[in-house]
mmCIF file of C-alpha atoms in Angstrom:
data_model
loop_
_atom_site.group_PDB
_atom_site.id
_atom_site.type_symbol
_atom_site.label_atom_id
_atom_site.label_comp_id
_atom_site.label_asym_id
_atom_site.label_seq_id
_atom_site.Cartn_x
_atom_site.Cartn_y
_atom_site.Cartn_z
ATOM 1 C CA MET E 241 -0.011 0.002 -0.005
ATOM 2 C CA LYS E 242 1.472 3.305 -1.059
ATOM 3 C CA LEU E 243 1.338 6.217 1.303
ATOM 4 C CA LEU E 244 -0.619 8.109 -1.361
ATOM 5 C CA THR E 245 -3.396 5.498 -1.076
ATOM 6 C CA HIS E 246 -3.263 5.677 2.741
ATOM 7 C CA ASN E 247 -3.995 9.381 2.647
ATOM 8 C CA PHE E 248 -7.421 8.735 1.100
ATOM 9 C CA MET E 249 -8.509 5.812 3.348
ATOM 10 C CA THR E 250 -10.962 6.042 6.180
ATOM 11 C CA SER E 251 -12.906 3.774 8.471
ATOM 12 C CA LYS E 252 -15.899 6.059 8.527
ATOM 13 C CA CYS E 253 -18.253 3.286 7.430
ATOM 14 C CA LEU E 254 -17.963 1.579 10.857
ATOM 15 C CA LYS E 255 -20.506 2.011 13.619
ATOM 16 C CA ARG E 256 -19.502 4.587 16.245
ATOM 17 C CA VAL E 257 -17.003 6.224 13.885
ATOM 18 C CA ASN E 258 -17.439 9.873 12.990
ATOM 19 C CA VAL E 259 -14.224 10.581 11.025
ATOM 20 C CA GLY E 260 -12.062 7.412 10.943
ATOM 21 C CA PHE E 261 -9.076 9.362 9.538
ATOM 22 C CA PRO E 262 -6.160 9.030 9.572
ATOM 23 C CA LEU E 263 -5.715 5.336 9.965
ATOM 24 C CA LYS E 264 -2.605 4.506 11.975
ATOM 25 C CA ILE E 265 -0.073 2.300 10.262
ATOM 26 C CA VAL E 266 1.786 -0.374 12.136
ATOM 27 C CA ALA E 267 4.084 -1.765 9.470
ATOM 28 C CA SER E 268 5.924 -5.034 9.733
ATOM 29 C CA GLU E 269 7.397 -4.882 6.262
ATOM 30 C CA ILE E 270 8.140 -1.878 4.090
ATOM 31 C CA GLN E 271 9.818 -1.791 0.695
ATOM 32 C CA GLU E 272 10.935 0.886 -1.647
ATOM 33 C CA THR E 273 10.399 0.537 -5.355
ATOM 34 C CA LYS E 274 11.536 3.003 -8.006
ATOM 35 C CA VAL E 275 8.673 4.660 -9.854
ATOM 36 C CA GLU E 276 9.169 7.039 -12.768
ATOM 37 C CA PHE E 277 9.036 10.621 -11.579
ATOM 38 C CA ASN E 278 6.149 12.746 -12.989
ATOM 39 C CA SER E 279 6.299 16.286 -11.587
ATOM 40 C CA ASP E 280 2.896 17.244 -13.063
ATOM 41 C CA PHE E 281 1.154 14.383 -11.289
ATOM 42 C CA ILE E 282 2.813 15.169 -7.935
ATOM 43 C CA SER E 283 2.119 18.857 -8.138
ATOM 44 C CA ARG E 284 -1.525 18.230 -8.986
ATOM 45 C CA ILE E 285 -2.111 15.610 -6.254
ATOM 46 C CA ILE E 286 -0.542 17.640 -3.390
ATOM 47 C CA PRO E 287 -3.600 19.926 -2.904
ATOM 48 C CA LYS E 288 -5.826 16.857 -2.542
ATOM 49 C CA LEU E 289 -3.731 15.480 0.310
ATOM 50 C CA ASP E 290 -3.807 16.184 4.056
ATOM 51 C CA TRP E 291 -0.117 17.157 4.225
ATOM 52 C CA ASP E 292 0.050 16.878 8.011
ATOM 53 C CA VAL E 293 -1.079 13.255 7.703
ATOM 54 C CA VAL E 294 1.404 12.541 4.906
ATOM 55 C CA CYS E 295 4.262 13.825 7.134
ATOM 56 C CA SER E 296 3.159 12.143 10.346
ATOM 57 C CA THR E 297 2.586 8.816 8.585
ATOM 58 C CA ALA E 298 5.928 8.977 6.806
ATOM 59 C CA GLU E 299 7.606 9.810 10.092
ATOM 60 C CA SER E 300 5.834 7.007 11.920
ATOM 61 C CA ILE E 301 7.269 4.421 9.538
ATOM 62 C CA GLY E 302 10.717 5.999 9.415
ATOM 63 C CA HIS E 303 10.491 7.588 5.935
ATOM 64 C CA LEU E 304 10.056 11.299 6.556
ATOM 65 C CA ASN E 305 13.626 11.940 5.372
ATOM 66 C CA ASP E 306 13.993 15.371 3.849
ATOM 67 C CA LEU E 307 10.281 15.982 3.431
ATOM 68 C CA PRO E 308 9.301 19.339 4.944
ATOM 69 C CA LYS E 309 6.506 19.271 7.537
ATOM 70 C CA THR E 310 4.938 22.325 5.897
ATOM 71 C CA LEU E 311 4.340 22.792 2.203
ATOM 72 C CA PRO E 312 6.755 25.213 0.496
ATOM 73 C CA THR E 313 5.054 28.287 -0.900
ATOM 74 C CA ASN E 314 5.820 27.421 -4.556
ATOM 75 C CA TYR E 315 5.928 23.644 -4.127
ATOM 76 C CA ASP E 316 4.584 23.083 -7.690
ATOM 77 C CA ILE E 317 7.835 24.461 -9.187
ATOM 78 C CA ASP E 318 10.249 23.176 -6.478
ATOM 79 C CA GLU E 319 11.703 20.059 -8.133
ATOM 80 C CA GLU E 320 13.607 19.005 -5.042
ATOM 81 C CA PHE E 321 10.475 19.050 -2.990
ATOM 82 C CA LEU E 322 8.406 17.302 -5.704
ATOM 83 C CA ARG E 323 11.019 14.531 -5.882
ATOM 84 C CA ALA E 324 10.972 14.092 -2.136
ATOM 85 C CA ALA E 325 7.137 13.980 -2.113
ATOM 86 C CA HIS E 326 7.170 11.588 -5.057
ATOM 87 C CA HIS E 327 9.490 9.251 -3.144
ATOM 88 C CA VAL E 328 7.346 9.208 0.029
ATOM 89 C CA LEU E 329 3.988 9.003 -1.811
ATOM 90 C CA LEU E 330 4.775 6.527 -4.532
ATOM 91 C CA GLU E 331 8.026 4.655 -3.835
ATOM 92 C CA VAL E 332 7.547 3.747 -0.192
ATOM 93 C CA GLU E 333 5.148 0.809 0.185
ATOM 94 C CA VAL E 334 3.773 -0.926 3.255
ATOM 95 C CA VAL E 335 3.903 -4.570 2.264
ATOM 96 C CA SER E 336 2.493 -5.991 5.485
ATOM 97 C CA GLY E 337 1.221 -4.766 8.790
ATOM 98 C CA ASP E 338 -1.973 -3.269 10.103
ATOM 99 C CA LEU E 339 -4.124 -0.170 9.653
ATOM 100 C CA ILE E 340 -5.830 0.831 12.842
ATOM 101 C CA CYS E 341 -9.016 2.871 13.165
ATOM 102 C CA PRO E 342 -8.288 5.944 15.324
ATOM 103 C CA GLU E 343 -11.745 5.835 16.953
ATOM 104 C CA THR E 344 -12.453 2.135 17.556
ATOM 105 C CA GLY E 345 -8.933 0.585 17.494
ATOM 106 C CA LEU E 346 -10.154 -2.018 14.945
ATOM 107 C CA HIS E 347 -7.211 -3.531 13.022
ATOM 108 C CA PHE E 348 -7.281 -3.996 9.237
ATOM 109 C CA PRO E 349 -4.519 -6.207 7.905
ATOM 110 C CA VAL E 350 -2.210 -5.277 5.057
ATOM 111 C CA SER E 351 -0.826 -8.245 3.184
ATOM 112 C CA GLY E 352 1.094 -8.240 -0.045
ATOM 113 C CA GLY E 353 0.693 -4.446 -0.120
ATOM 114 C CA ILE E 354 -3.123 -4.735 -0.147
ATOM 115 C CA PRO E 355 -5.200 -3.446 2.768
ATOM 116 C CA ASN E 356 -8.144 -5.684 3.750
ATOM 117 C CA MET E 357 -10.921 -3.367 5.014
ATOM 118 C CA LEU E 358 -13.660 -5.964 5.020
ATOM 119 C CA VAL E 359 -15.738 -5.980 8.233
ATOM 120 C CA ASN E 360 -18.652 -7.964 9.545
ATOM 121 C CA GLU E 361 -22.152 -6.816 8.687
ATOM 122 C CA ASP E 362 -22.895 -5.903 12.294
ATOM 123 C CA GLU E 363 -19.944 -3.462 12.348
ATOM 124 C CA VAL E 364 -21.348 -1.142 9.647
#
């Protein structure tokens, strides 16, 4: 599961959950895979993300590196920043571990890079 994907995931469908975001990651295996850099894609996706969550999640799994905790003013033309964001969002992948609902503590397993968010009927 890429950190880009994680930034859009929520457990809001569960009973007793109002927000369900951000899901906490407890990673047991992380891998880095090179992905072709596309500055246009990264600059266009940044406004759709919760940047604080991107940074706190990257930091929690040990991959904050040189990523600034606040967005640079002209991030869309800052190639160094865009490359750092690209790396964290698209090249760092949680291969196995758990996603944890911040409100209920329910665990969702991640296996083979795929999060399993299936729940029992009585939980929704």
